PDB file of C-alpha atoms in Angstrom:
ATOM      1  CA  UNK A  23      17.905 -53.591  14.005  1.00 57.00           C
ATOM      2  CA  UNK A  24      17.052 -51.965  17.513  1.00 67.00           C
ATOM      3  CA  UNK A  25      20.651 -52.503  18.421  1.00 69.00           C
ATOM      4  CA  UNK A  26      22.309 -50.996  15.656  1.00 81.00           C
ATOM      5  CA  UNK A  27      21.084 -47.030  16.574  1.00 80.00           C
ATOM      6  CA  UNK A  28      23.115 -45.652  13.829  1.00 90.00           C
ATOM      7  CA  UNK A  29      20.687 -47.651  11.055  1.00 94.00           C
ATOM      8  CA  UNK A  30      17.866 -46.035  12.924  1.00 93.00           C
ATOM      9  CA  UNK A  31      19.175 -42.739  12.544  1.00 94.00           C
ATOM     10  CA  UNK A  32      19.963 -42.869   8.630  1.00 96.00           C
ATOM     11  CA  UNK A  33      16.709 -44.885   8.089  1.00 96.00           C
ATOM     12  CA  UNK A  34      15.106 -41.626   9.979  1.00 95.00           C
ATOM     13  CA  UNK A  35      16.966 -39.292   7.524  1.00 96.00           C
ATOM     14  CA  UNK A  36      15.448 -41.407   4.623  1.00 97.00           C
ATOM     15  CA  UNK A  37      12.700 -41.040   5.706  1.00 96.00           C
ATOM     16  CA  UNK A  38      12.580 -37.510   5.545  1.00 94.00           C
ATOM     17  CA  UNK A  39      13.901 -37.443   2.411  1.00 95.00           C
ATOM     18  CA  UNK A  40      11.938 -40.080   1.045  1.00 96.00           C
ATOM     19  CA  UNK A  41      14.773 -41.383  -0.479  1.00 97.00           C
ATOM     20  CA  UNK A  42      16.086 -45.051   0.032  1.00 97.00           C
ATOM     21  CA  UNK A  43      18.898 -46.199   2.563  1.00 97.00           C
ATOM     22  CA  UNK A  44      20.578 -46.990  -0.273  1.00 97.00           C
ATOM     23  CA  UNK A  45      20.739 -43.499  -1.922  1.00 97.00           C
ATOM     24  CA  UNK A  46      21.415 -42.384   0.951  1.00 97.00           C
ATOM     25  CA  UNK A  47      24.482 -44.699   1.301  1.00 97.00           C
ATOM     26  CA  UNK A  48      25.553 -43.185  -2.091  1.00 97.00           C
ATOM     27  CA  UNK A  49      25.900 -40.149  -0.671  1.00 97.00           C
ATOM     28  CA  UNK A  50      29.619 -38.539  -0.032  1.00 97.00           C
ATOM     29  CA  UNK A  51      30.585 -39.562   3.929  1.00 97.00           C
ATOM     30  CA  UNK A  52      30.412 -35.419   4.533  1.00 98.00           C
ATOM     31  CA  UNK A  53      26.752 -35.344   3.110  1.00 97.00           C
ATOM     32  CA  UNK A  54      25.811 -38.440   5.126  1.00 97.00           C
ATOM     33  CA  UNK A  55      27.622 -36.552   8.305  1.00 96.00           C
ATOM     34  CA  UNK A  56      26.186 -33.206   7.538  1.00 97.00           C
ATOM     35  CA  UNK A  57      22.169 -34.782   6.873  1.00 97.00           C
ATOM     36  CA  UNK A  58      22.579 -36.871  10.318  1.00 96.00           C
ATOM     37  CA  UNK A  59      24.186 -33.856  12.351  1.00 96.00           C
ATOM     38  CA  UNK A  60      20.572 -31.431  10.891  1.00 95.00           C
ATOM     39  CA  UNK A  61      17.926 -34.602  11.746  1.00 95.00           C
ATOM     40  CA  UNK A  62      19.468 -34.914  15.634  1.00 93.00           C
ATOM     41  CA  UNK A  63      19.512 -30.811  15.739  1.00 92.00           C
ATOM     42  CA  UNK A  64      15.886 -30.866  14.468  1.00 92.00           C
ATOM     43  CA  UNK A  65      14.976 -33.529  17.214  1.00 92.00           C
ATOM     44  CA  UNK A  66      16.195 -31.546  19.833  1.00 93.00           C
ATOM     45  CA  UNK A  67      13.979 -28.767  19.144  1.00 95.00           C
ATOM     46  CA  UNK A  68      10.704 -28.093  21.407  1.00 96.00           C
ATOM     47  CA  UNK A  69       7.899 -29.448  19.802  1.00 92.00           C
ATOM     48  CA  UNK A  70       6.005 -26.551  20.355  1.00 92.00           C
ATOM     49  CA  UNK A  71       8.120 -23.275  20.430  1.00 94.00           C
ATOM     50  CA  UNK A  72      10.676 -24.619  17.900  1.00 93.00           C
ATOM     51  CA  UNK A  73      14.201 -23.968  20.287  1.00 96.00           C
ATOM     52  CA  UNK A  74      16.438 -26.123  21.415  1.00 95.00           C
ATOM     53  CA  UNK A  75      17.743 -26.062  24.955  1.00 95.00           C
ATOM     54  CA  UNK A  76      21.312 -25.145  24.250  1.00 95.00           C
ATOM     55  CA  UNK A  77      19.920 -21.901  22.992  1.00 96.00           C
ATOM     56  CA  UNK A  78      18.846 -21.077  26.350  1.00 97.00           C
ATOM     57  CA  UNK A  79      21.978 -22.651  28.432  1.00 97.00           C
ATOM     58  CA  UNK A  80      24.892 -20.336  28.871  1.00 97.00           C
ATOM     59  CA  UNK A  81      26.774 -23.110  29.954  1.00 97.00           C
ATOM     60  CA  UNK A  82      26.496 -24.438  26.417  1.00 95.00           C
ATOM     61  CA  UNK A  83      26.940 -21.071  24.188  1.00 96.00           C
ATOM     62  CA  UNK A  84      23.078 -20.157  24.559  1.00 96.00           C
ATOM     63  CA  UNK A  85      21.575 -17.192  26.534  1.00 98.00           C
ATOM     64  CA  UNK A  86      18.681 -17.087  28.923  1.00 96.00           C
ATOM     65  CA  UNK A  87      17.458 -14.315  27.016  1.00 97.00           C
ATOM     66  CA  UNK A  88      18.241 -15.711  23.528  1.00 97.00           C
ATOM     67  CA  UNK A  89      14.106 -15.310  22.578  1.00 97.00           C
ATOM     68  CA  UNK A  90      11.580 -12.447  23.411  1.00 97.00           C
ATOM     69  CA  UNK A  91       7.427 -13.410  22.812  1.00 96.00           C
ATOM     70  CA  UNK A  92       6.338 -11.232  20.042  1.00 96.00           C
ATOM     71  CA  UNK A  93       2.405 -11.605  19.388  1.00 96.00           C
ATOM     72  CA  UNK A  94       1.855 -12.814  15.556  1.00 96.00           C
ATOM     73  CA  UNK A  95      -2.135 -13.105  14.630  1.00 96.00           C
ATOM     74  CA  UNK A  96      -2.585 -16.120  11.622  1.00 96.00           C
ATOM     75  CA  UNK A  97      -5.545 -15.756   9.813  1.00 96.00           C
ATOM     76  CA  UNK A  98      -5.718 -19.827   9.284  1.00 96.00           C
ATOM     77  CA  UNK A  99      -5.195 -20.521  13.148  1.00 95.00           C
ATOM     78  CA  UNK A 100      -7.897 -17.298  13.841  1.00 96.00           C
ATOM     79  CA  UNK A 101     -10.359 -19.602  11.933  1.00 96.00           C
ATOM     80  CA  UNK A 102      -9.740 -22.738  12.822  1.00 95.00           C
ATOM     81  CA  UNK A 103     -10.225 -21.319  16.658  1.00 94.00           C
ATOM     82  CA  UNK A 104     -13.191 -20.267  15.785  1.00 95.00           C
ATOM     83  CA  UNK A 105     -14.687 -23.372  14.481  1.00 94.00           C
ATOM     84  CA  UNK A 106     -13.460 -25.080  17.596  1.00 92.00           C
ATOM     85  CA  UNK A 107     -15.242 -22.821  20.330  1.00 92.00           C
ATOM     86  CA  UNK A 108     -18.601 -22.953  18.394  1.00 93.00           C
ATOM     87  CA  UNK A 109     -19.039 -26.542  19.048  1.00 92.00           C
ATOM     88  CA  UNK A 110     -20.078 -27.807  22.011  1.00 85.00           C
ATOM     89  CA  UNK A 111     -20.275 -30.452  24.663  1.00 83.00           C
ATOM     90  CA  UNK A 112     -19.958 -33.975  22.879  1.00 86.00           C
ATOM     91  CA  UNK A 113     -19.887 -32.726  19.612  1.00 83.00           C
ATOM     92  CA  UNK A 114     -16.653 -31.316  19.959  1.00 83.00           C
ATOM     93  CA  UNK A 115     -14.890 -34.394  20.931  1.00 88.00           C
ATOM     94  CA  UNK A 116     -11.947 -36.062  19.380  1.00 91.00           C
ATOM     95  CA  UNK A 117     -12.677 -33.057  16.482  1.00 91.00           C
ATOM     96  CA  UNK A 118      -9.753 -31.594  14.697  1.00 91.00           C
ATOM     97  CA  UNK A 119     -10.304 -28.223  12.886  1.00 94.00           C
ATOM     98  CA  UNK A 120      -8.943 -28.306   9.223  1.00 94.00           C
ATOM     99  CA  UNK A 121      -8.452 -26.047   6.756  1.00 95.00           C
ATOM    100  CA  UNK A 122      -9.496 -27.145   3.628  1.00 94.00           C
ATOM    101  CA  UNK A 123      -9.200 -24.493   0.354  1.00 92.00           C
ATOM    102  CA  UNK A 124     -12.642 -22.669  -0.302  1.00 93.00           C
ATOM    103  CA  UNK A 125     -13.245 -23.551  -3.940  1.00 91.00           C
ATOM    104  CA  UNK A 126     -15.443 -20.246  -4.423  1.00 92.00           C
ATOM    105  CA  UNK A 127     -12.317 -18.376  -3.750  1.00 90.00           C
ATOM    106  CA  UNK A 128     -10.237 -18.067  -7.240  1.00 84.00           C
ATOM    107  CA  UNK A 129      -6.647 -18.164  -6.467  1.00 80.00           C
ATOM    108  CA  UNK A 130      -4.735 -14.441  -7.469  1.00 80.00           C
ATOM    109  CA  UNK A 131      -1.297 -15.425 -10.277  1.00 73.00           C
ATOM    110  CA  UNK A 132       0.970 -17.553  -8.891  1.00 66.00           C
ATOM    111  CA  UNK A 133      -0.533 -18.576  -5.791  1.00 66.00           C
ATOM    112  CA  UNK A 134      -2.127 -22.410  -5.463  1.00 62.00           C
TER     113      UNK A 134
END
């Protein structure tokens, strides 16, 4: 299967939509084109800021401008910062911060 890259692609697809290859064969040839096309857009994007290069590249339609850095302050990552600088020295090792829902909070209407 390594040598057919197209079956890796659609199986990636399916896997995103948690759907078989086989559904996903069902689907009309401008779905399957149109689903493929978003998963290798998606792929190009930085893992960390979210763009893709070509957004940046004039050569390629983009700008070198095309972003500005706008500070944004989330509560979740505010605490979960702070749970990582109060441990210390070996106890903070190979520790990932989670947020997990405080059960003495009561959720307001129509929010989980």
């Amino acid at each position: 299967m390594d040598a057919e890259p197209g079956l890796a692609v659609e199986l990636a697809v399916c896997a995103f939509y948690r759907i078989p290859h086989s559904g996903f064969l069902a689907w009309s040839a401008d779905d399957r084109d149109k689903a493929i096309w978003w998963h290798i857009r998606e792929r190009q994007a930085c893992r960390t800021c979210g763009t893709r290069p070509d957004e940046w590249d004039p050569d390629k339609g983009g700008d070198h401008n095309a972003y500005v850095a706008e500070p944004e302050r989330c509560r979740g990552c505010e605490v979960r910062q702070a749970a990582a600088a109060s441990l210390t020295g070996d106890e903070g090792r190979g520790v990932h911060i989670v947020l997990v829902r405080n059960k003495e909070v009561k959720p307001r209407d129509g929010h989980p």
